[in-house]
Short mmCIF file of N, CA and C in Angstrom, two decimals:
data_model
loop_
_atom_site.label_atom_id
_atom_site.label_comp_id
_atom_site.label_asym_id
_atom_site.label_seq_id
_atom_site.Cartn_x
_atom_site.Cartn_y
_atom_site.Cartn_z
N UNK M 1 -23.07 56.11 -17.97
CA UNK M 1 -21.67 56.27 -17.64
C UNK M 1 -21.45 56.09 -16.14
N UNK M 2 -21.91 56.44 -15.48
CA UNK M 2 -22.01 56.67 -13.48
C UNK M 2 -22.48 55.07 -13.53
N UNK M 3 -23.41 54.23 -13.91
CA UNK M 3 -22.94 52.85 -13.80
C UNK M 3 -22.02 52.02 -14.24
N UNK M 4 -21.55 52.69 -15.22
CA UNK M 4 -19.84 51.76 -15.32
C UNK M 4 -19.12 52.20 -14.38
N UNK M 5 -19.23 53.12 -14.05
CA UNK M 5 -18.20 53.42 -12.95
C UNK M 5 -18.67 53.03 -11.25
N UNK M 6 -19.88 52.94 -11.03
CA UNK M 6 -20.40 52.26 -10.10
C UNK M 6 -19.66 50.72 -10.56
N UNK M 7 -19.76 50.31 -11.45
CA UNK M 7 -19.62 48.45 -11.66
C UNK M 7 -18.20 48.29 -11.51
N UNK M 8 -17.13 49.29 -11.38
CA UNK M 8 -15.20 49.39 -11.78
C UNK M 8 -15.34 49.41 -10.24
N UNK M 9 -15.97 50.32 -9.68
CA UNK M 9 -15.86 50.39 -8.17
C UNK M 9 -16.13 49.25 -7.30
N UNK M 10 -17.03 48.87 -7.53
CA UNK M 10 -17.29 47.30 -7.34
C UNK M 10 -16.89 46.16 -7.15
N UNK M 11 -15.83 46.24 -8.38
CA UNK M 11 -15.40 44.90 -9.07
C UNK M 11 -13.76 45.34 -8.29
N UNK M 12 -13.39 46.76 -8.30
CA UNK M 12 -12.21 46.81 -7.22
C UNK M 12 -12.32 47.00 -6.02
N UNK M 13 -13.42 47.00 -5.35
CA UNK M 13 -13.32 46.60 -4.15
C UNK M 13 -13.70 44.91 -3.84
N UNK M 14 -14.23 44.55 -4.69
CA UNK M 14 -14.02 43.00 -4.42
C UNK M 14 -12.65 42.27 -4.80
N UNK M 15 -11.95 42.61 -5.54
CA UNK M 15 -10.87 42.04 -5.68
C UNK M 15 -10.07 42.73 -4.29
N UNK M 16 -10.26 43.65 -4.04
CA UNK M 16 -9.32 44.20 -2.87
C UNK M 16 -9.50 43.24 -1.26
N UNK M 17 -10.75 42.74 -1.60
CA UNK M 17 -11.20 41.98 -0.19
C UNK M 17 -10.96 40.29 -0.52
N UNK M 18 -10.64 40.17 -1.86
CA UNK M 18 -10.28 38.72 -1.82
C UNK M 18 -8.98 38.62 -2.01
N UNK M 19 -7.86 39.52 -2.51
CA UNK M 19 -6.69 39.41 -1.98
C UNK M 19 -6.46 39.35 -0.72
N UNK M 20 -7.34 40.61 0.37
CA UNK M 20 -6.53 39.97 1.95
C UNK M 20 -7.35 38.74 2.09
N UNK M 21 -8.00 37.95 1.87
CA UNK M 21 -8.85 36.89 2.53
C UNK M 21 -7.98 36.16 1.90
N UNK M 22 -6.70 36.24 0.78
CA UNK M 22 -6.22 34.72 0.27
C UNK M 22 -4.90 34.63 1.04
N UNK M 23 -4.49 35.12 2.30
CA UNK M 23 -3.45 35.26 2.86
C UNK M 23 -3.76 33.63 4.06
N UNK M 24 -3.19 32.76 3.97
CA UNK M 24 -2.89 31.69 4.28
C UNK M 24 -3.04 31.91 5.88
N UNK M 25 -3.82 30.64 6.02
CA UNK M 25 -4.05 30.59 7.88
C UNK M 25 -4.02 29.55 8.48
N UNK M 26 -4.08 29.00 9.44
CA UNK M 26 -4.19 27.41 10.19
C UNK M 26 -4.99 26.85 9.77
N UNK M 27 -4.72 25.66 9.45
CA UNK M 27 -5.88 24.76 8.63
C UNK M 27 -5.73 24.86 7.26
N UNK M 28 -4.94 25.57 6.35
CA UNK M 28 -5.11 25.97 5.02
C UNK M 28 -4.34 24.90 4.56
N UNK M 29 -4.52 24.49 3.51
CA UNK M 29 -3.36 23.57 2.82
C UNK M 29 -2.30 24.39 2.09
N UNK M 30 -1.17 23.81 1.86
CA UNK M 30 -0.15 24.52 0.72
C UNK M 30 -0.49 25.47 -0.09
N UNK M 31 0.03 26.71 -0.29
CA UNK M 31 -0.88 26.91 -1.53
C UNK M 31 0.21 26.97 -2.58
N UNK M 32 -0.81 26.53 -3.97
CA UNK M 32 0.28 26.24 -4.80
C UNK M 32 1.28 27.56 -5.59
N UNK M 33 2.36 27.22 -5.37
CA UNK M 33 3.37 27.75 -5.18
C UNK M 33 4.53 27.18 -5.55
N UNK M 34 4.96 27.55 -7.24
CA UNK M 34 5.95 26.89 -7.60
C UNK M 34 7.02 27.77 -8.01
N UNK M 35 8.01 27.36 -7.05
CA UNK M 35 9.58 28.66 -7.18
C UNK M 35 10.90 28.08 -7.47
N UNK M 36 11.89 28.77 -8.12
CA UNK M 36 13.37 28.09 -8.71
C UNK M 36 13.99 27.77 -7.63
N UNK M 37 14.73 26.78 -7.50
CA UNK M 37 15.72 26.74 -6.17
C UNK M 37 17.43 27.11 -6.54
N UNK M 38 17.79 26.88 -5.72
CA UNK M 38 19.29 27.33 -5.50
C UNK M 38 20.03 26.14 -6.89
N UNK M 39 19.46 25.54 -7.48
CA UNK M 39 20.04 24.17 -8.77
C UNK M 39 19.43 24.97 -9.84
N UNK M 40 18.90 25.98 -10.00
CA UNK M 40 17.94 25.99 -11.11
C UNK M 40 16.41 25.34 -11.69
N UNK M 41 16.22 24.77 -10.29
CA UNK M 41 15.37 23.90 -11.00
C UNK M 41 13.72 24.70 -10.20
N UNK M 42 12.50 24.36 -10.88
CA UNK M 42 11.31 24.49 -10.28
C UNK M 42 10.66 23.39 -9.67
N UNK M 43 10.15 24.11 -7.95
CA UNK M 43 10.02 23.05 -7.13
C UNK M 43 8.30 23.70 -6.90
N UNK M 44 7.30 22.45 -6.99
CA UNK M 44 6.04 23.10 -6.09
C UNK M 44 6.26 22.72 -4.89
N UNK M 45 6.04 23.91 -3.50
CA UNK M 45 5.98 23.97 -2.78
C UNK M 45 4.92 22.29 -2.00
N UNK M 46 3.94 22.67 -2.32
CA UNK M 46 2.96 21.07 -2.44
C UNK M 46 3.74 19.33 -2.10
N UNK M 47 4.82 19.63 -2.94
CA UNK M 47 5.34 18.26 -3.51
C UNK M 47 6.33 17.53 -1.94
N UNK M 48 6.02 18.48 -0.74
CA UNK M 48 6.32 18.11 0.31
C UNK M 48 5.78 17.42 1.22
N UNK M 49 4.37 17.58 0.68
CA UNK M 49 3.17 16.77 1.30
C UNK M 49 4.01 15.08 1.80
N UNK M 50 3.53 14.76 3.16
CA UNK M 50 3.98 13.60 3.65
C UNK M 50 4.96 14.28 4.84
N UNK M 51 5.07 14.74 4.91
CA UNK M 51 6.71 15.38 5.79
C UNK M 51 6.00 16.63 6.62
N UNK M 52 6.59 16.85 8.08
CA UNK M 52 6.84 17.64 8.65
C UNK M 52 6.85 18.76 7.62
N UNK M 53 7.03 20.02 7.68
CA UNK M 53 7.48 20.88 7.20
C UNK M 53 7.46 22.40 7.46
N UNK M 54 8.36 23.08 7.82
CA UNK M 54 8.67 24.64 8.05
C UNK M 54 9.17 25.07 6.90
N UNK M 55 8.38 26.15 6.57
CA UNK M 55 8.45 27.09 5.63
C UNK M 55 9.13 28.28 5.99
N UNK M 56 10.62 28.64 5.50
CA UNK M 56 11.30 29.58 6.36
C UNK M 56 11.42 30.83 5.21
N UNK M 57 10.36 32.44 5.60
CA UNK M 57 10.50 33.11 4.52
C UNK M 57 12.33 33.87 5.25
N UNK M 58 13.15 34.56 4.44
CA UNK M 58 14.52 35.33 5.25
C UNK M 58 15.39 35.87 3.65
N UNK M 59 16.35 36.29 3.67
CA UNK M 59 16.95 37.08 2.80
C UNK M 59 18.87 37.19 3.13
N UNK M 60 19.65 37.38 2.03
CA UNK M 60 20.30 37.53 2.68
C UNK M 60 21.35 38.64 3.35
N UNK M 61 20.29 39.62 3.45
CA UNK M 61 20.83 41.23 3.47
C UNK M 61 20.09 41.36 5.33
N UNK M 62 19.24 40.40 5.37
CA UNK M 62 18.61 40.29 7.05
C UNK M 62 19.37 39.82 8.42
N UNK M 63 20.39 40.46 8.85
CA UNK M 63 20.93 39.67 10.14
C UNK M 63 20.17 39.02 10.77
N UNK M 64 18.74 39.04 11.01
CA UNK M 64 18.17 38.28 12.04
C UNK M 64 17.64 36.67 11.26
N UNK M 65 17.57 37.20 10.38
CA UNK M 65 17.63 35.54 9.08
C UNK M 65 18.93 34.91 9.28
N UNK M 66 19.99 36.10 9.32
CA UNK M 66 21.22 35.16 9.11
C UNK M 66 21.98 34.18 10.38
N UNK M 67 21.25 34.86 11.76
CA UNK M 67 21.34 34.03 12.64
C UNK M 67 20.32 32.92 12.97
N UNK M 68 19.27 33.22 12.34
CA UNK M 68 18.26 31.63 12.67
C UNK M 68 18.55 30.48 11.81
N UNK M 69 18.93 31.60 10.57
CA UNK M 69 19.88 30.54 9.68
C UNK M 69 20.35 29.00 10.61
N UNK M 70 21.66 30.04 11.76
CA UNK M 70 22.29 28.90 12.24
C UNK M 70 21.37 28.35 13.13
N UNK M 71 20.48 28.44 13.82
CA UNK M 71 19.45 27.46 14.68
C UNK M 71 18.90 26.31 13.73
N UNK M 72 18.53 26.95 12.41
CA UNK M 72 17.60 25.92 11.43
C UNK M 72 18.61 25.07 10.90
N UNK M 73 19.76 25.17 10.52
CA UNK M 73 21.03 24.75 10.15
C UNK M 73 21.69 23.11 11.14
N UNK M 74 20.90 23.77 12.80
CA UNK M 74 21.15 22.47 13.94
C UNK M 74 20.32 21.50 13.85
N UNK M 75 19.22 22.06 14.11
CA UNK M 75 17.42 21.54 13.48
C UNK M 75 17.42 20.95 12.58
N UNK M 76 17.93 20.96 11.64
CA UNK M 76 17.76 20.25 10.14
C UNK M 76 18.51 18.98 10.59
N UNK M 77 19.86 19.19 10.39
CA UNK M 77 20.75 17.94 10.79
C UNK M 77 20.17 17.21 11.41
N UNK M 78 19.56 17.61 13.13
CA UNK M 78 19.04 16.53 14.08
C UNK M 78 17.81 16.09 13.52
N UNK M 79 16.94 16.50 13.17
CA UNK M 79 15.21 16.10 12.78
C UNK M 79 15.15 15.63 11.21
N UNK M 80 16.17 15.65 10.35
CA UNK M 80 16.05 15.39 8.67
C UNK M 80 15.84 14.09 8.52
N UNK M 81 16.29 12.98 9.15
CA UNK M 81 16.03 11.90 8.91
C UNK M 81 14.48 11.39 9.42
N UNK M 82 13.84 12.18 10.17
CA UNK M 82 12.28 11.84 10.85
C UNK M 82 11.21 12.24 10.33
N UNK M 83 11.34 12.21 8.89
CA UNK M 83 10.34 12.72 7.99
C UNK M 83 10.13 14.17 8.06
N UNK M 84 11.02 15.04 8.25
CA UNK M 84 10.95 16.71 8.04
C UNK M 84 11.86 17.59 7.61
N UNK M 85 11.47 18.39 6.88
CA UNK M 85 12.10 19.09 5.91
C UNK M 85 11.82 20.45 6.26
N UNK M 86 12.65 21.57 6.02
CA UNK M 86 12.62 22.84 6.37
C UNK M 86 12.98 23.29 4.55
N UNK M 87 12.24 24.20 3.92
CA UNK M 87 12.10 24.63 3.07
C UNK M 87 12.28 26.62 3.26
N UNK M 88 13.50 26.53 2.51
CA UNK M 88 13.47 28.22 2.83
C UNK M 88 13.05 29.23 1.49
N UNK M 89 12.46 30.18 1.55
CA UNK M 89 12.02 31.01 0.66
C UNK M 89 12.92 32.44 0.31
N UNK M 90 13.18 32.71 -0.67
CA UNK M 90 14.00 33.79 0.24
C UNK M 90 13.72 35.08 -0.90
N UNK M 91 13.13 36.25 -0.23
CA UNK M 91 13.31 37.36 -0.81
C UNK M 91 14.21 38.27 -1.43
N UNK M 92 15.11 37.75 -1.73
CA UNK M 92 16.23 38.14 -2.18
C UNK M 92 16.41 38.85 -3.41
N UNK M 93 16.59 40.09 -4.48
CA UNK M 93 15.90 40.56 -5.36
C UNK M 93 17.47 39.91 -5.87
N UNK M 94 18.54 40.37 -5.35
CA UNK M 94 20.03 39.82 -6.43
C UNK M 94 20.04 38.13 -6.09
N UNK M 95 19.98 37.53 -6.78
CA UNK M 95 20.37 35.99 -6.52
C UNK M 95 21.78 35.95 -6.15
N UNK M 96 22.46 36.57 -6.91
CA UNK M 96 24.07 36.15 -6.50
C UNK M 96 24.44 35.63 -4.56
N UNK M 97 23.64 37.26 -4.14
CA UNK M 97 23.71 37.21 -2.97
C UNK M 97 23.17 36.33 -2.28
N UNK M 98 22.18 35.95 -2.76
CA UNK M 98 21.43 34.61 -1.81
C UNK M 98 21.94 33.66 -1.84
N UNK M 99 22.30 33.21 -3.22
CA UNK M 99 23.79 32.00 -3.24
C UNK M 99 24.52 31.74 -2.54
N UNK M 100 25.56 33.10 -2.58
CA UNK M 100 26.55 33.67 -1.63
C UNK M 100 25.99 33.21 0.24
N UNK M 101 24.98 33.59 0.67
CA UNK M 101 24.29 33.79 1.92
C UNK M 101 24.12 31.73 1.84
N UNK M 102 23.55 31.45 1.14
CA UNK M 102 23.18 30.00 1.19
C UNK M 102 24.72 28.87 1.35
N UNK M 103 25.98 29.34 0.41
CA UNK M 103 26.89 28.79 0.85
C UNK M 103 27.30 28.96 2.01
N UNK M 104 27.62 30.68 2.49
CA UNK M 104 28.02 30.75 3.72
C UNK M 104 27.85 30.47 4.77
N UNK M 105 26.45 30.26 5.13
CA UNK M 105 25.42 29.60 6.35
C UNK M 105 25.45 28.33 6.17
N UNK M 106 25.75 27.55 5.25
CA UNK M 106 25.98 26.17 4.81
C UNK M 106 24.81 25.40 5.18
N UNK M 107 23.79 26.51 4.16
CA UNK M 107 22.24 25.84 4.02
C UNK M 107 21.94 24.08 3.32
N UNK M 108 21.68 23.35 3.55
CA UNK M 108 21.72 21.81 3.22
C UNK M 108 20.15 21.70 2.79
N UNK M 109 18.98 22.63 3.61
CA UNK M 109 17.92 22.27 3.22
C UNK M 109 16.95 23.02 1.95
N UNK M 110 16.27 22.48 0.89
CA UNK M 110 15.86 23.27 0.60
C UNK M 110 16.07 24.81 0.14
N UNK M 111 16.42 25.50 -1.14
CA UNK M 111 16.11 26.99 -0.55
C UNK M 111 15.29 26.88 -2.04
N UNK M 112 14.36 28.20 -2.22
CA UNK M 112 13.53 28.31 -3.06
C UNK M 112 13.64 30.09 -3.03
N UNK M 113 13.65 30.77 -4.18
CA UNK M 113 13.99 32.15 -4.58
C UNK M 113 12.09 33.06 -4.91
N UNK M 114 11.84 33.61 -4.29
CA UNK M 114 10.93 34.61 -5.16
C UNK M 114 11.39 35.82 -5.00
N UNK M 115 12.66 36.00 -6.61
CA UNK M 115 13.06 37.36 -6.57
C UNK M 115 12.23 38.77 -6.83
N UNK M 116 10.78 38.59 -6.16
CA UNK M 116 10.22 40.16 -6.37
C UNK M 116 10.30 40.86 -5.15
N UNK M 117 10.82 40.56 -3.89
CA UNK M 117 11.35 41.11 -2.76
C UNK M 117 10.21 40.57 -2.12
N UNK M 118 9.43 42.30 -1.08
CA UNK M 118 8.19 41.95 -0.61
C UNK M 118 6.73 42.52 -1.20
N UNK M 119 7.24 42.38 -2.81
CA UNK M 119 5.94 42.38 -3.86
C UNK M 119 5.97 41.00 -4.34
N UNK M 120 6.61 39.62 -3.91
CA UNK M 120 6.32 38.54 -4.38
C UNK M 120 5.11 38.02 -4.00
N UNK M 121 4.38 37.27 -5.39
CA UNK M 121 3.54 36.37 -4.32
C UNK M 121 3.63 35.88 -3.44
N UNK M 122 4.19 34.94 -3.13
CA UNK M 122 4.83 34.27 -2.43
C UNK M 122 4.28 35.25 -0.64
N UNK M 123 4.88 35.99 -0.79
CA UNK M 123 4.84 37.08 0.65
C UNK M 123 3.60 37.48 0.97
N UNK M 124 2.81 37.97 -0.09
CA UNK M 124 1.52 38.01 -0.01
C UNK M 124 0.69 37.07 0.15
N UNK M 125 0.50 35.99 -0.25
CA UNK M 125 -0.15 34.34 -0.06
C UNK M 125 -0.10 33.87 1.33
N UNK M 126 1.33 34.06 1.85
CA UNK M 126 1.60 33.42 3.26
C UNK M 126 1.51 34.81 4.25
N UNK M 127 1.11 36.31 3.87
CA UNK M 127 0.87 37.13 4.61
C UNK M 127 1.92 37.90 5.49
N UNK M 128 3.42 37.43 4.85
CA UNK M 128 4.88 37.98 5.88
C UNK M 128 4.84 39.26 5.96
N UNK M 129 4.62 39.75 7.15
CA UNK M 129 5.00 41.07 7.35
C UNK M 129 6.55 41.66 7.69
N UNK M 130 7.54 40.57 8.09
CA UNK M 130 8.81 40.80 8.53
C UNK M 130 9.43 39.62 7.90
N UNK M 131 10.82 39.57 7.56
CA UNK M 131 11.45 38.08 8.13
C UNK M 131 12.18 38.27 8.90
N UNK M 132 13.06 36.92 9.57
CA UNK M 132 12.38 35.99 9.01
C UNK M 132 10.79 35.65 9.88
N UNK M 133 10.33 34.95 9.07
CA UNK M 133 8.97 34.07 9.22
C UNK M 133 8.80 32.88 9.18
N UNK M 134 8.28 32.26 9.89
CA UNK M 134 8.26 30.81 9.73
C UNK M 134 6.85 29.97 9.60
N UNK M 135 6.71 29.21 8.90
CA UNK M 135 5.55 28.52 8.93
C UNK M 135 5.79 27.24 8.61
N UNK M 136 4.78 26.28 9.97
CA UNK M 136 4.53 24.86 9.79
C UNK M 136 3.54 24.24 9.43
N UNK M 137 3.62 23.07 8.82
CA UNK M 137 2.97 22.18 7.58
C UNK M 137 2.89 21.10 8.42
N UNK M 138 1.79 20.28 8.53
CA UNK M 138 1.88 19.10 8.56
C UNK M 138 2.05 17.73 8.00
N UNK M 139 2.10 17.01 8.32
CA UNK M 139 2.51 15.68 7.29
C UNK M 139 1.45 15.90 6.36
N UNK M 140 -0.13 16.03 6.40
CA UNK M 140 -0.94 16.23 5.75
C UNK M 140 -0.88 17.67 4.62
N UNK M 141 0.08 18.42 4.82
CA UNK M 141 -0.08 19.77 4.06
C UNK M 141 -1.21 20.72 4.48
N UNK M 142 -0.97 20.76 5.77
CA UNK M 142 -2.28 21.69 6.36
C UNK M 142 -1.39 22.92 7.74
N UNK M 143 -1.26 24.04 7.07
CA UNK M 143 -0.94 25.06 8.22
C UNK M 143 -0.97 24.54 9.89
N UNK M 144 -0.27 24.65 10.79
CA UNK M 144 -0.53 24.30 12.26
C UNK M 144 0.15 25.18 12.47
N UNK M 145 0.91 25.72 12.38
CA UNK M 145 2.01 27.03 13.66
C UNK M 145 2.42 28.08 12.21
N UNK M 146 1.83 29.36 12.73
CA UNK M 146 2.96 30.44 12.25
C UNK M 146 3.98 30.87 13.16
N UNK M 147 5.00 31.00 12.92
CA UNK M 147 6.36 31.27 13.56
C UNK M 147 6.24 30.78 15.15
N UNK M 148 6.03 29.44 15.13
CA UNK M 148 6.29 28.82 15.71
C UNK M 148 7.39 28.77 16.44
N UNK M 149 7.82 28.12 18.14
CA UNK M 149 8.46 28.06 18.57
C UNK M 149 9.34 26.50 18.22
N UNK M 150 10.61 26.97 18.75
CA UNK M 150 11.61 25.17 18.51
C UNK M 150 10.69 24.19 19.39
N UNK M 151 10.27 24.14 20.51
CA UNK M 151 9.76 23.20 21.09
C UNK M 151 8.85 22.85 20.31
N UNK M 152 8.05 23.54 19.85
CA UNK M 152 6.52 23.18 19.06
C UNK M 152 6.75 22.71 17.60
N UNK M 153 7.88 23.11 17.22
CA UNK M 153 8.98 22.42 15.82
C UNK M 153 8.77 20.74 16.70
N UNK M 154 10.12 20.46 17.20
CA UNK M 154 10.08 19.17 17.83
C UNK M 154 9.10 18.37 18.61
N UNK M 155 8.23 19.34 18.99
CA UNK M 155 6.90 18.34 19.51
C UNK M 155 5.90 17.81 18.07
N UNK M 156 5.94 18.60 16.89
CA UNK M 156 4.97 18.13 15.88
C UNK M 156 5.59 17.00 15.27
N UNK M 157 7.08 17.16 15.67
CA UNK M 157 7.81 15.99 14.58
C UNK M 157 7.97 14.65 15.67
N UNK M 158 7.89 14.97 16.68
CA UNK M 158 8.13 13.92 17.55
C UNK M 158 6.15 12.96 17.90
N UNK M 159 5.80 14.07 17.22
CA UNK M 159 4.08 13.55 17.21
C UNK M 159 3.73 12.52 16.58
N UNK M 160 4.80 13.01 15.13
CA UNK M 160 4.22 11.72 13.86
C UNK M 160 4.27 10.82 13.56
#
């Protein structure tokens, strides 16, 4: 009996050490990650591969989301045609509201829903401790900047 329970102890502390080790880092590719968007439809995260890309986690109950909102909102317009895409995630547990938040900010890019708040995968995979959060992708689908600065936005896209 004391070795089954030696082997439970075991087997949960190894799962406990490979959940934090699967939290996404520089160099990592996409991970796959397929969420509903603001159409209803399911998008893998992945399927961006080729493109620039910022991964914007935010909500819409977050004032400080709802003002980068408008920075990413300028950003998009100027850089969308140069192969980059800003993809937003949003923790949002009521959809209505994120809707609501997505018309009002007059989001154009991307939005993608993981309504389990900050028990989604999603949050856990990419490691968000706050939003918003931001993370950049390269044309290749490989991590380069967590919450990256605008200059370092426009220097990766002006790289490619």
């Amino acid at each position: 009996m004391n070795s089954i329970k030696n082997i439970l102890i075991a087997i949960t502390l190894l799962l406990s050490v490979t959940s934090v080790n699967a939290q996404i880092k520089k160099g990592d590719a996409y991970p796959n990650i397929q969420l509903q968007n603001n159409k209803n439809k399911v998008l893998k995260l992945n399927s961006y591969t080729g493109k620039i890309v910022l991964v914007e986690f935010w909500a819409s109950w977050c004032p400080y989301c709802r003002i980068a909102n408008k920075d990413l909102v300028k950003l998009y317009d100027k850089y969308k045609g140069q192969n980059f895409e800003i993809v937003g995630i949003s923790v949002d547990i009521e959809k209505a509201k994120w809707l609501q938040a997505i018309e009002k900010d007059k989001l154009k890019h991307p939005q993608l829903i993981d309504p389990k708040g900050f028990d989604a995968k999603s949050v856990a995979i990419f490691g968000v401790k706050g939003i918003p959060s931001t993370y950049l992708f390269s044309t290749s689908g490989k991590l380069i900047a967590i919450n990256p600065t605008e200059a370092q936005i426009i220097a990766q896209i002006k790289k490619q």
